Amino acid sequence: MANRGGPGGRPNGTAQQQQGGGGGGRICQFKLVLLGESAVGKSSLVLRFVKGQFHEYQESTIGAAFLTQTLCLEDTTVKFEIWDTAGQERYHSLAPMYYRGAQAAIVVYDVTNQDTFGRAKTWVKELQRHASPNIVIALAGNKADLSNKRNVELDEAKAYAEENGLLFMETSAKTAVNVNEIFQEIGESIVGLFVLVVGIQICRSEQSRLNYVSKIVYSLWYRK
Amino acid sequence: MNSTRPQMVIILRYDIYLFFGGLFIYGANVSLICEDGGMDNGCRSQLLDSPDVTLQRENIAKGAAPIPARESVVRYQMSMKEDDYTYTQSLRVFVGTWNVNGQPPTVSLSDWLACDVEPPDIYGIGFQELDLSKEAFLFNDTPREEEWMFAVCNALHTAVEYKRLATIRLVGMMLSVFVQKQHAPHVRGIAVDTVGTGIMGKMGNKGGVGIRFEIYNTTMCFVNSHLAAHVEEYERRNQDYRDICSRMSFTKFRPPKSIVNHDQVYWLGDLNYRIVDVDPKKVKELIDIENFDPVLEYDQLIRQHNLNEVFMGYKEGKINFRPTYKYDTGTDNWDSSEKNRAPAWCDRVLWKGDSIKQLKYRSHPIMRISDHKPVSAVFESKVRVIDTVKYRKIHEEVMKKLDKMENEFLPQVMVDTTDVIFETLRFLEPQTKELIIANTGQVPVQFEFIKKLDDTTYCKEWLHIEPYLGSVRPGEKCDIRLEVYVDKRSASKLNSGQDKLYDILVLHLEGGKDIFITVTGSYERSCFGSSLETLANITVPVREIPIGKLMDMELENRKDGLENTVYPVPKEVWYLVDYLYRYGLKEANLFEQSGLHSELIQIRNWLDNGSQDALSSSVHSVAEALLLLLESTAEPVIPYNFHSVCTDCATNYQQCRQIIQQLPDLTRNVFLYLCLFLQELLSHSNDNGLDIKTIATLFGAIFIRDPPRSRDSQNSRTQQTLDRKKANFVYHFLVNDQSDLLAIT
């Protein structure tokens, strides 16, 4: 069931486990929030991901748009509850309403605009300080199709992302490059994390917990 | 060897289980094998036969059916497309049945169970009369179960390994199902049940036991039954069959599953149907020359089956073996006892379901320890196997379709503006604007202005939203009234710049998005809401002071009370009191009758702008303006930090005087100035009819104002006591001469 009723009837995207269909394994429901300076393409990324569309003149978001989209991973179906927030500075103070309780965030900047990259960094800092400690943060350098007007170097952003443990991709909502991919990667990494957390919780003894964690670490290492 | 308990391997893929957080996951491919066959993770099987889940777009649009039925919709949709993502695979199913007449297993069973070259994929093995003792009948407890299980396990085909899925026994009827180890991870939903149809129609000496499960994407059910005995009792047997069908129920599923709810059913057992209406001698002769056909015409089961009285929809293979009953134990000779029972094909195997082909149907005369011969049937059964790649693709398509629909059915509204701008707002003068919420989506919308994180209210105190929640049907709209009104509670914060006429409202659509509505306006500062200090320090009307300076002064005052002010009391207080002194001393009901709103506005303008013209207003409006002026300040005349001492020592005049002496000069002056005025007013009580207690109560509440919000948390009783103490405090200063206190300044 796509349960959306938090205590206040607000979508809360708790990592719900649901009964899966045949062969499809689990269904997890996650809350994902998009943050970033206005006009960097947050709504466009969501529109591309959810509806496969792109509008050259996307209206400015005044509020927080809500959409859902399902991704089928290896053996898990991930349902994202996506909150696309307003980028304008005057709405900054309202952002915590949306990133609080989120399992994932995409912080978006515009590769042609250095200021938006700076703003993205402040968002990352804010998330690291105030969001859930397990939140998966992805950094998206959008408008990658305009690389001839680039003002943020790929390596600079990559280095920053690595330093801060963020997933990172340059994306283009216009040409669809890396749009599905970034959501996919977020989904995989959340599921991995989630499995880890749940797994640890169900281990009763210290020893089994230790065994379990070492097994996970081993398998992750092996996969790389 | 005493420990004859078979060493069953329990496949509990705990490692995988843990890895996928399995305890919370229903879909994981794990099969639990348990001794009593009672558990596993079987809810999944519902997915293929949910009968009544359909997409009711209309109902969803009307809001009657919420989309969250999503999971069942997915299941239904997937079941409709099953052919697209499954392929068939043939499995060899071995079904065996034997009435062992209470004998222990003293011989190997491999001649029965492993007589074929090719190992079966699935074994369904049933026994009857496993134990004929009273204990077994009364307590359903027998050592034979273990003995026979051990014998069975040792006699399974040795070419491959098997896992036991479940064993179920009712008195003498026992059924066990085994699958090849390679298939075990694809088995789910194991469940068992028993039905007694014996004595009283309930006891377990006759009846049936069943095991059901899913293998790959196919549901299977094995039933082992021992039906009523005696030649003439064929109708009883038919009845037993019907009872087993109707009463066997796998209740772990919702709704519970019956035998009929399976793709494939294998029914085995001692069905006890006999050969009748023919001379047993003749029968034996025909059988000796293996001419079975004429004899089969007299078989009760075949007759009843053809009449559709029993086993409707089931098939049975052609019988090409000698009757399996009744023999002298240890031999292949017909019963030579006194009863001299006629031969009968008591032991049978039937099946139901498509894609099942019987390969063999035979008896095993070499097994001689019972008066029955065991029977076995081998089938080539096709099961549906999920093609994971195709399944995922189709599953994803279904999901996408649902996402699209879900997003389409999200609540959608348009608001006519997200910026509500008010013109210049003045103290006590409300303004309203309308906001239109139009439902442009396909579902009814529940909207609500919600609190922002950590806020206690959904909007600032100077704003009022009507209605702040409601619902709008598709195509309809709702007008929202936003009223801004600055009164005595909010004026001081706006004056000092602590608050602004600026608020962002969060309009939330239940189950959908949020819209931000920004409310702005500019506030025209007034002496109402200014601090006494500020008013006492400016010599010109408030409106003549630049806003920045006014805010600075308020900030200064907040830091430290000023020692010396330009005026001993604020001029605005003096203007109002002077007016009352001149025109109102003899007015009845002064301070009790309320003023006119229009005159209050006029007085406000007169004070704020300064005017050469004399004020002309009713004394009642002036009196109310004075109270309002004293009530609108950030700090009351007697500051909040004196609040509790004042009420604590309200009965003691000397202590009250000491408190007044400790007050800053300005507030002490204002306090005493007003008290002296009130004394003067009360001295005319013959004319104005004022009562000292009323005045003391009224001004007690104003001088010793309760801190904000403290009033909400108190019950009316304590509030009454508090109000009485405040009146007491003020009372002292209305009846005693205060000139010595004034002299201090």
Short mmCIF file of C-alpha atoms in Angstrom, two decimals, chain B residues 223-648:
data_model
loop_
_atom_site.label_atom_id
_atom_site.label_comp_id
_atom_site.label_asym_id
_atom_site.label_seq_id
_atom_site.Cartn_x
_atom_site.Cartn_y
_atom_site.Cartn_z
CA VAL B 223 -4.30 -35.27 -0.64
CA ASN B 224 -4.02 -38.64 1.02
CA SER B 225 -7.34 -40.11 2.10
CA HIS B 226 -8.66 -43.25 3.68
CA LEU B 227 -12.36 -43.46 2.86
CA ALA B 228 -15.08 -45.51 4.55
CA ALA B 229 -14.73 -49.30 4.38
CA HIS B 230 -17.14 -52.13 3.53
CA VAL B 231 -18.34 -53.25 0.17
CA GLU B 232 -21.78 -51.73 0.29
CA GLU B 233 -20.71 -48.36 1.71
CA TYR B 234 -19.77 -46.67 -1.59
CA GLU B 235 -22.11 -43.79 -0.91
CA ARG B 236 -20.38 -43.17 2.40
CA ARG B 237 -17.11 -43.07 0.51
CA ASN B 238 -18.56 -40.52 -1.91
CA GLN B 239 -19.69 -38.52 1.09
CA ASP B 240 -16.25 -38.74 2.73
CA TYR B 241 -14.72 -37.41 -0.47
CA ARG B 242 -17.13 -34.48 -0.51
CA ASP B 243 -16.48 -33.77 3.18
CA ILE B 244 -12.74 -33.72 2.64
CA CYS B 245 -13.16 -31.35 -0.30
CA SER B 246 -15.35 -28.96 1.61
CA ARG B 247 -13.61 -29.13 4.95
CA MET B 248 -9.96 -29.15 4.02
CA SER B 249 -8.85 -25.55 4.32
CA PHE B 250 -5.43 -23.94 4.35
CA THR B 251 -6.29 -21.14 6.70
CA LYS B 252 -3.00 -19.29 6.69
CA PHE B 253 -4.17 -17.63 3.50
CA ARG B 254 -6.66 -14.88 3.27
CA PRO B 255 -9.12 -15.98 2.07
CA PRO B 256 -8.32 -19.57 3.07
CA LYS B 257 -7.54 -21.92 0.22
CA SER B 258 -9.35 -25.16 -0.52
CA ILE B 259 -8.18 -28.16 -2.47
CA VAL B 260 -9.92 -26.81 -5.55
CA ASN B 261 -7.84 -23.60 -5.52
CA HIS B 262 -4.77 -25.29 -6.93
CA ASP B 263 -3.35 -25.66 -10.39
CA GLN B 264 -2.56 -29.31 -9.80
CA VAL B 265 -4.10 -31.75 -7.32
CA TYR B 266 -2.84 -35.30 -6.73
CA TRP B 267 -5.26 -37.45 -4.78
CA LEU B 268 -4.04 -40.75 -3.46
CA GLY B 269 -5.08 -43.21 -0.82
CA ASP B 270 -7.01 -46.24 0.22
CA LEU B 271 -10.27 -45.13 -1.34
CA ASN B 272 -11.84 -48.47 -0.44
CA TYR B 273 -14.03 -48.83 -3.53
CA ARG B 274 -14.69 -52.49 -4.33
CA ILE B 275 -15.53 -54.80 -7.21
CA VAL B 276 -19.22 -55.67 -6.98
CA ASP B 277 -22.02 -57.46 -8.78
CA VAL B 278 -19.70 -60.14 -10.02
CA ASP B 279 -18.60 -63.49 -8.67
CA PRO B 280 -15.23 -63.13 -6.92
CA LYS B 281 -14.14 -66.45 -8.37
CA LYS B 282 -14.72 -65.16 -11.85
CA VAL B 283 -12.80 -62.04 -10.97
CA LYS B 284 -9.82 -64.01 -9.76
CA GLU B 285 -9.83 -66.07 -12.96
CA LEU B 286 -9.86 -63.06 -15.20
CA ILE B 287 -7.13 -61.43 -13.17
CA ASP B 288 -4.97 -64.50 -13.33
CA ILE B 289 -4.93 -64.18 -17.10
CA GLU B 290 -4.42 -60.40 -16.68
CA ASN B 291 -7.67 -59.63 -18.45
CA PHE B 292 -8.56 -56.59 -16.34
CA ASP B 293 -11.01 -54.80 -18.61
CA PRO B 294 -14.10 -56.92 -17.91
CA VAL B 295 -13.39 -56.64 -14.16
CA LEU B 296 -12.95 -52.88 -14.23
CA GLU B 297 -16.54 -52.58 -15.41
CA TYR B 298 -17.56 -53.71 -11.94
CA ASP B 299 -15.27 -51.32 -10.10
CA GLN B 300 -17.31 -49.04 -7.84
CA LEU B 301 -15.01 -46.08 -8.21
CA ILE B 302 -15.05 -46.17 -12.00
CA ARG B 303 -18.82 -46.47 -11.91
CA GLN B 304 -19.30 -43.65 -9.42
CA HIS B 305 -16.75 -41.54 -11.22
CA ASN B 306 -18.58 -42.03 -14.54
CA LEU B 307 -21.81 -41.04 -12.81
CA ASN B 308 -20.09 -37.88 -11.60
CA GLU B 309 -20.90 -38.85 -8.03
CA VAL B 310 -17.31 -38.53 -6.92
CA PHE B 311 -14.01 -37.03 -8.10
CA MET B 312 -15.63 -34.68 -10.57
CA GLY B 313 -12.99 -33.17 -12.77
CA TYR B 314 -10.35 -35.68 -11.72
CA LYS B 315 -8.73 -38.19 -14.00
CA GLU B 316 -7.46 -41.65 -13.37
CA GLY B 317 -5.12 -43.61 -15.55
CA LYS B 318 -5.92 -46.99 -17.02
CA ILE B 319 -5.51 -49.76 -14.47
CA ASN B 320 -3.20 -52.43 -15.70
CA PHE B 321 -2.31 -54.08 -12.46
CA ARG B 322 -3.83 -56.68 -10.22
CA PRO B 323 -6.18 -55.55 -7.45
CA THR B 324 -4.13 -54.41 -4.47
CA TYR B 325 -6.41 -55.93 -1.84
CA LYS B 326 -6.63 -58.32 -0.08
CA TYR B 327 -3.63 -60.62 0.29
CA ASP B 328 -2.38 -62.98 2.91
CA THR B 329 0.36 -61.03 4.62
CA GLY B 330 3.82 -62.01 3.41
CA THR B 331 2.52 -63.57 0.18
CA ASP B 332 0.99 -62.76 -3.17
CA ASN B 333 -1.99 -64.98 -2.40
CA TRP B 334 -5.54 -63.75 -2.16
CA ASP B 335 -7.03 -63.57 1.31
CA SER B 336 -7.51 -67.09 2.58
CA SER B 337 -9.05 -66.13 5.93
CA GLU B 338 -12.56 -66.95 7.01
CA LYS B 339 -13.87 -63.69 5.62
CA ASN B 340 -12.33 -64.58 2.22
CA ARG B 341 -12.53 -60.99 1.02
CA ALA B 342 -13.05 -60.45 -2.66
CA PRO B 343 -10.19 -58.72 -4.49
CA ALA B 344 -10.51 -54.93 -4.92
CA TRP B 345 -8.61 -51.98 -6.30
CA CYS B 346 -8.79 -50.11 -3.01
CA ASP B 347 -5.58 -48.14 -3.49
CA ARG B 348 -5.74 -45.49 -6.20
CA VAL B 349 -4.19 -42.31 -7.52
CA LEU B 350 -6.18 -39.60 -9.30
CA TRP B 351 -5.22 -36.16 -10.48
CA LYS B 352 -6.69 -32.91 -11.57
CA GLY B 353 -5.19 -30.09 -13.59
CA ASP B 354 -3.91 -29.29 -17.06
CA SER B 355 -0.49 -30.14 -18.33
CA ILE B 356 -0.28 -33.39 -16.39
CA LYS B 357 0.56 -36.58 -18.21
CA GLN B 358 0.55 -39.88 -16.44
CA LEU B 359 3.57 -41.96 -17.34
CA LYS B 360 3.08 -44.93 -15.05
CA TYR B 361 0.36 -46.39 -12.90
CA ARG B 362 1.18 -49.65 -11.19
CA SER B 363 1.23 -51.71 -8.06
CA HIS B 364 4.25 -53.23 -6.36
CA PRO B 365 3.36 -56.81 -5.46
CA ILE B 366 6.86 -57.48 -4.21
CA MET B 367 6.07 -55.46 -1.09
CA ARG B 368 4.45 -58.15 1.01
CA ILE B 369 4.36 -56.97 4.63
CA SER B 370 0.76 -55.70 4.43
CA ASP B 371 -2.53 -57.13 3.25
CA HIS B 372 -2.49 -54.30 0.64
CA LYS B 373 0.02 -53.83 -2.14
CA PRO B 374 1.45 -50.37 -2.58
CA VAL B 375 0.54 -48.38 -5.68
CA SER B 376 2.47 -45.70 -7.45
CA ALA B 377 1.91 -43.30 -10.32
CA VAL B 378 4.47 -41.23 -12.14
CA PHE B 379 3.49 -38.02 -13.88
CA GLU B 380 5.12 -35.59 -16.20
CA SER B 381 3.71 -32.30 -14.93
CA LYS B 382 4.34 -28.95 -16.46
CA VAL B 383 4.86 -26.09 -14.07
CA ARG B 384 5.12 -22.41 -14.85
CA VAL B 385 8.49 -20.87 -14.20
CA ILE B 386 9.06 -17.14 -14.02
CA ASP B 387 11.47 -15.71 -16.54
CA THR B 388 13.09 -13.18 -14.25
CA VAL B 389 14.23 -10.88 -17.00
CA LYS B 390 10.81 -10.77 -18.64
CA TYR B 391 9.13 -10.56 -15.27
CA ARG B 392 11.13 -7.51 -14.31
CA LYS B 393 10.45 -5.83 -17.57
CA ILE B 394 6.71 -6.38 -17.32
CA HIS B 395 6.67 -5.55 -13.64
CA GLU B 396 8.43 -2.30 -14.39
CA GLU B 397 5.92 -1.49 -17.13
CA VAL B 398 3.04 -2.09 -14.76
CA MET B 399 4.71 0.06 -12.14
CA LYS B 400 5.29 2.86 -14.62
CA LYS B 401 1.68 2.74 -15.69
CA LEU B 402 0.57 2.98 -12.10
CA ASP B 403 3.01 5.78 -11.38
CA LYS B 404 1.58 7.68 -14.28
CA MET B 405 -1.91 7.17 -13.00
CA GLU B 406 -0.97 7.95 -9.45
CA ASN B 407 0.68 11.18 -10.47
CA GLU B 408 -2.26 12.00 -12.69
CA PHE B 409 -4.58 11.58 -9.72
CA LEU B 410 -2.54 13.69 -7.34
CA PRO B 411 -4.46 16.66 -6.02
CA GLN B 412 -3.88 19.72 -8.16
CA VAL B 413 -4.96 23.27 -7.52
CA MET B 414 -4.32 26.72 -8.89
CA VAL B 415 -4.19 29.72 -6.63
CA ASP B 416 -4.83 33.12 -8.14
CA THR B 417 -1.75 34.53 -6.48
CA THR B 418 1.14 33.40 -4.37
CA ASP B 419 1.90 36.94 -3.25
CA VAL B 420 -0.73 38.65 -1.17
CA ILE B 421 0.25 42.27 -0.70
CA PHE B 422 -1.56 44.54 1.68
CA GLU B 423 -1.57 48.31 1.48
CA THR B 424 -0.31 50.37 4.36
CA LEU B 425 -1.73 48.90 7.47
CA ARG B 426 -2.59 50.92 10.55
CA PHE B 427 -3.20 50.04 14.15
CA LEU B 428 -6.76 48.78 14.77
CA GLU B 429 -7.71 49.02 11.10
CA PRO B 430 -8.21 45.55 9.60
CA GLN B 431 -7.74 44.80 5.93
CA THR B 432 -8.81 41.73 4.01
CA LYS B 433 -7.78 40.10 0.77
CA GLU B 434 -9.15 37.09 -0.97
CA LEU B 435 -7.27 34.11 -2.23
CA ILE B 436 -8.93 31.69 -4.62
CA ILE B 437 -8.05 28.01 -4.52
CA ALA B 438 -9.34 26.30 -7.66
CA ASN B 439 -9.25 22.53 -7.97
CA THR B 440 -7.78 21.89 -11.40
CA GLY B 441 -7.06 18.22 -10.82
CA GLN B 442 -9.18 15.11 -11.11
CA VAL B 443 -9.66 14.30 -7.46
CA PRO B 444 -11.23 16.13 -4.53
CA VAL B 445 -8.67 18.19 -2.70
CA GLN B 446 -8.28 18.50 1.04
CA PHE B 447 -6.30 21.60 1.74
CA GLU B 448 -4.93 22.99 4.93
CA PHE B 449 -2.63 25.80 5.90
CA ILE B 450 -0.08 23.92 7.94
CA LYS B 451 2.44 24.89 10.57
CA LYS B 452 6.00 25.32 9.55
CA LEU B 453 8.55 23.28 11.44
CA ASP B 454 8.85 24.31 15.06
CA ASP B 455 6.05 26.85 14.75
CA THR B 456 3.06 26.67 17.04
CA THR B 457 0.61 28.29 14.67
CA TYR B 458 0.16 28.21 10.93
CA CYS B 459 0.35 32.00 10.60
CA LYS B 460 1.46 35.09 12.49
CA GLU B 461 -0.81 36.48 15.19
CA TRP B 462 -1.78 39.55 13.14
CA LEU B 463 -3.12 37.33 10.37
CA HIS B 464 -6.35 35.40 10.30
CA ILE B 465 -7.25 32.86 7.59
CA GLU B 466 -10.83 31.83 7.03
CA PRO B 467 -11.25 28.95 6.34
CA TYR B 468 -7.78 27.61 7.04
CA LEU B 469 -8.77 24.10 5.94
CA GLY B 470 -11.40 22.64 3.71
CA SER B 471 -12.08 20.56 0.66
CA VAL B 472 -12.70 21.46 -2.95
CA ARG B 473 -14.21 19.19 -5.56
CA PRO B 474 -12.72 18.95 -9.03
CA GLY B 475 -13.65 21.95 -11.12
CA GLU B 476 -14.77 23.94 -8.12
CA LYS B 477 -13.08 26.65 -6.12
CA CYS B 478 -12.87 27.96 -2.62
CA ASP B 479 -12.43 31.57 -1.54
CA ILE B 480 -10.09 32.13 1.32
CA ARG B 481 -10.27 35.35 3.34
CA LEU B 482 -6.99 36.65 4.66
CA GLU B 483 -7.45 39.35 7.27
CA VAL B 484 -4.61 41.31 8.75
CA TYR B 485 -5.34 43.25 11.89
CA VAL B 486 -2.83 44.83 14.21
CA ASP B 487 -4.13 45.12 17.74
CA LYS B 488 -2.70 45.60 21.20
CA ARG B 489 -1.07 42.12 21.13
CA SER B 490 0.92 42.52 17.94
CA ALA B 491 1.53 46.28 17.77
CA SER B 492 4.62 46.51 19.96
CA LYS B 493 6.54 43.84 18.03
CA LEU B 494 5.78 45.51 14.74
CA ASN B 495 6.75 48.90 16.19
CA SER B 496 10.08 47.69 17.44
CA GLY B 497 10.87 45.79 14.24
CA GLN B 498 10.92 42.53 16.15
CA ASP B 499 8.21 41.38 13.76
CA LYS B 500 7.34 42.45 10.25
CA LEU B 501 4.21 42.31 8.19
CA TYR B 502 5.67 39.33 6.36
CA ASP B 503 4.67 35.73 6.52
CA ILE B 504 5.00 32.70 4.27
CA LEU B 505 2.01 30.41 4.50
CA VAL B 506 2.25 26.75 3.58
CA LEU B 507 -0.88 25.62 1.79
CA HIS B 508 -0.74 21.84 1.91
CA LEU B 509 -2.83 19.56 -0.27
CA GLU B 510 -3.38 16.28 1.49
CA GLY B 511 -1.46 13.56 -0.31
CA GLY B 512 0.07 16.12 -2.63
CA LYS B 513 2.13 19.21 -2.97
CA ASP B 514 2.56 22.33 -0.89
CA ILE B 515 2.17 25.86 -2.17
CA PHE B 516 3.84 28.82 -0.52
CA ILE B 517 1.79 31.99 -0.18
CA THR B 518 3.72 35.09 0.79
CA VAL B 519 1.82 37.74 2.72
CA THR B 520 3.39 41.19 2.92
CA GLY B 521 2.40 44.68 3.88
CA SER B 522 3.87 47.78 5.45
CA TYR B 523 2.87 48.88 8.88
CA GLU B 524 2.44 52.49 9.83
CA ARG B 525 3.86 52.94 13.27
CA SER B 526 1.78 54.44 15.99
CA CYS B 527 2.17 55.59 19.57
CA PHE B 528 0.02 52.57 20.31
CA GLY B 529 2.50 49.78 20.64
CA SER B 530 5.41 52.13 21.37
CA SER B 531 7.14 51.84 24.70
CA LEU B 532 6.50 54.44 27.42
CA GLU B 533 10.20 55.32 27.30
CA THR B 534 10.14 56.12 23.62
CA LEU B 535 7.04 58.20 23.96
CA ALA B 536 8.49 60.08 26.92
CA ASN B 537 11.65 60.83 24.97
CA ILE B 538 10.26 62.25 21.78
CA THR B 539 8.92 65.72 21.73
CA VAL B 540 7.17 65.42 18.40
CA PRO B 541 4.39 63.11 17.26
CA VAL B 542 5.49 59.54 16.45
CA ARG B 543 4.85 59.93 12.72
CA GLU B 544 7.47 62.68 12.52
CA ILE B 545 10.25 60.38 13.64
CA PRO B 546 11.92 58.29 10.92
CA ILE B 547 11.15 54.58 11.25
CA GLY B 548 14.79 53.64 11.66
CA LYS B 549 15.25 55.97 14.57
CA LEU B 550 12.09 54.77 16.21
CA MET B 551 13.31 51.18 16.00
CA ASP B 552 16.69 52.15 17.41
CA MET B 553 15.05 53.87 20.34
CA GLU B 554 12.95 50.83 21.09
CA LEU B 555 16.08 48.68 20.98
CA GLU B 556 17.89 51.07 23.35
CA ASN B 557 15.00 50.98 25.81
CA ARG B 558 15.05 47.26 25.75
CA LYS B 559 18.71 47.15 26.70
CA ASP B 560 18.52 49.39 29.73
CA GLY B 561 15.71 51.51 31.08
CA LEU B 562 16.53 55.13 30.54
CA GLU B 563 17.43 57.11 33.61
CA ASN B 564 16.24 60.45 32.45
CA THR B 565 13.51 61.01 30.00
CA VAL B 566 12.59 64.23 28.33
CA TYR B 567 9.13 64.17 29.81
CA PRO B 568 8.26 62.80 33.27
CA VAL B 569 5.31 60.95 31.65
CA PRO B 570 4.72 60.31 27.95
CA LYS B 571 2.93 63.24 26.41
CA GLU B 572 0.33 60.93 24.85
CA VAL B 573 -0.62 59.71 28.33
CA TRP B 574 -0.78 63.26 29.52
CA TYR B 575 -2.96 64.38 26.55
CA LEU B 576 -5.49 61.67 27.21
CA VAL B 577 -5.55 62.04 30.97
CA ASP B 578 -5.76 65.82 30.66
CA TYR B 579 -8.73 65.49 28.31
CA LEU B 580 -10.48 63.21 30.75
CA TYR B 581 -9.62 65.51 33.63
CA ARG B 582 -11.15 68.42 31.84
CA TYR B 583 -14.23 66.83 30.33
CA GLY B 584 -14.79 63.52 31.97
CA LEU B 585 -14.57 63.71 35.74
CA LYS B 586 -18.27 63.80 36.16
CA GLU B 587 -19.11 61.40 33.32
CA ALA B 588 -21.04 58.34 34.43
CA ASN B 589 -19.57 54.95 33.58
CA LEU B 590 -16.21 56.35 32.53
CA PHE B 591 -13.84 53.49 31.66
CA GLU B 592 -16.81 51.16 31.73
CA GLN B 593 -18.56 52.22 28.57
CA SER B 594 -16.67 51.44 25.38
CA GLY B 595 -15.73 54.06 22.84
CA LEU B 596 -16.49 54.28 19.14
CA HIS B 597 -14.10 52.60 16.74
CA SER B 598 -14.13 55.58 14.40
CA GLU B 599 -13.26 57.90 17.27
CA LEU B 600 -10.45 55.63 18.38
CA ILE B 601 -8.98 55.90 14.87
CA GLN B 602 -9.43 59.67 15.06
CA ILE B 603 -7.65 59.82 18.44
CA ARG B 604 -4.88 57.58 17.09
CA ASN B 605 -4.33 59.93 14.14
CA TRP B 606 -4.48 62.97 16.38
CA LEU B 607 -1.80 61.57 18.67
CA ASP B 608 0.40 60.09 15.93
CA ASN B 609 0.34 63.03 13.54
CA GLY B 610 0.01 65.90 15.97
CA SER B 611 -2.66 68.41 15.20
CA GLN B 612 -3.22 72.07 15.89
CA ASP B 613 -6.89 71.42 16.25
CA ALA B 614 -8.26 70.47 19.60
CA LEU B 615 -9.34 66.87 19.97
CA SER B 616 -13.06 66.50 19.83
CA SER B 617 -14.18 63.10 20.85
CA SER B 618 -16.41 61.48 23.40
CA VAL B 619 -14.72 61.00 26.76
CA HIS B 620 -15.53 57.27 26.55
CA SER B 621 -13.45 56.88 23.40
CA VAL B 622 -10.63 58.81 25.03
CA ALA B 623 -10.85 56.63 28.11
CA GLU B 624 -10.67 53.50 25.96
CA ALA B 625 -7.76 54.95 23.99
CA LEU B 626 -5.89 55.50 27.25
CA LEU B 627 -6.41 51.90 28.32
CA LEU B 628 -5.43 50.68 24.87
CA LEU B 629 -2.27 52.79 24.90
CA LEU B 630 -1.23 51.26 28.22
CA GLU B 631 -2.11 47.75 27.04
CA SER B 632 -0.27 47.92 23.71
CA THR B 633 3.20 48.47 25.12
CA ALA B 634 5.74 45.65 25.04
CA GLU B 635 6.18 45.97 28.82
CA PRO B 636 3.28 46.88 31.10
CA VAL B 637 3.44 49.89 33.43
CA ILE B 638 4.68 47.61 36.19
CA PRO B 639 7.20 45.54 34.26
CA TYR B 640 6.74 41.78 33.92
CA ASN B 641 9.62 41.00 36.27
CA PHE B 642 7.68 42.65 39.12
CA HIS B 643 4.54 40.68 38.32
CA SER B 644 4.83 37.96 40.91
CA VAL B 645 6.16 40.13 43.76
CA CYS B 646 3.25 42.49 43.27
CA THR B 647 0.67 39.76 43.51
CA ASP B 648 2.51 38.06 46.38
#
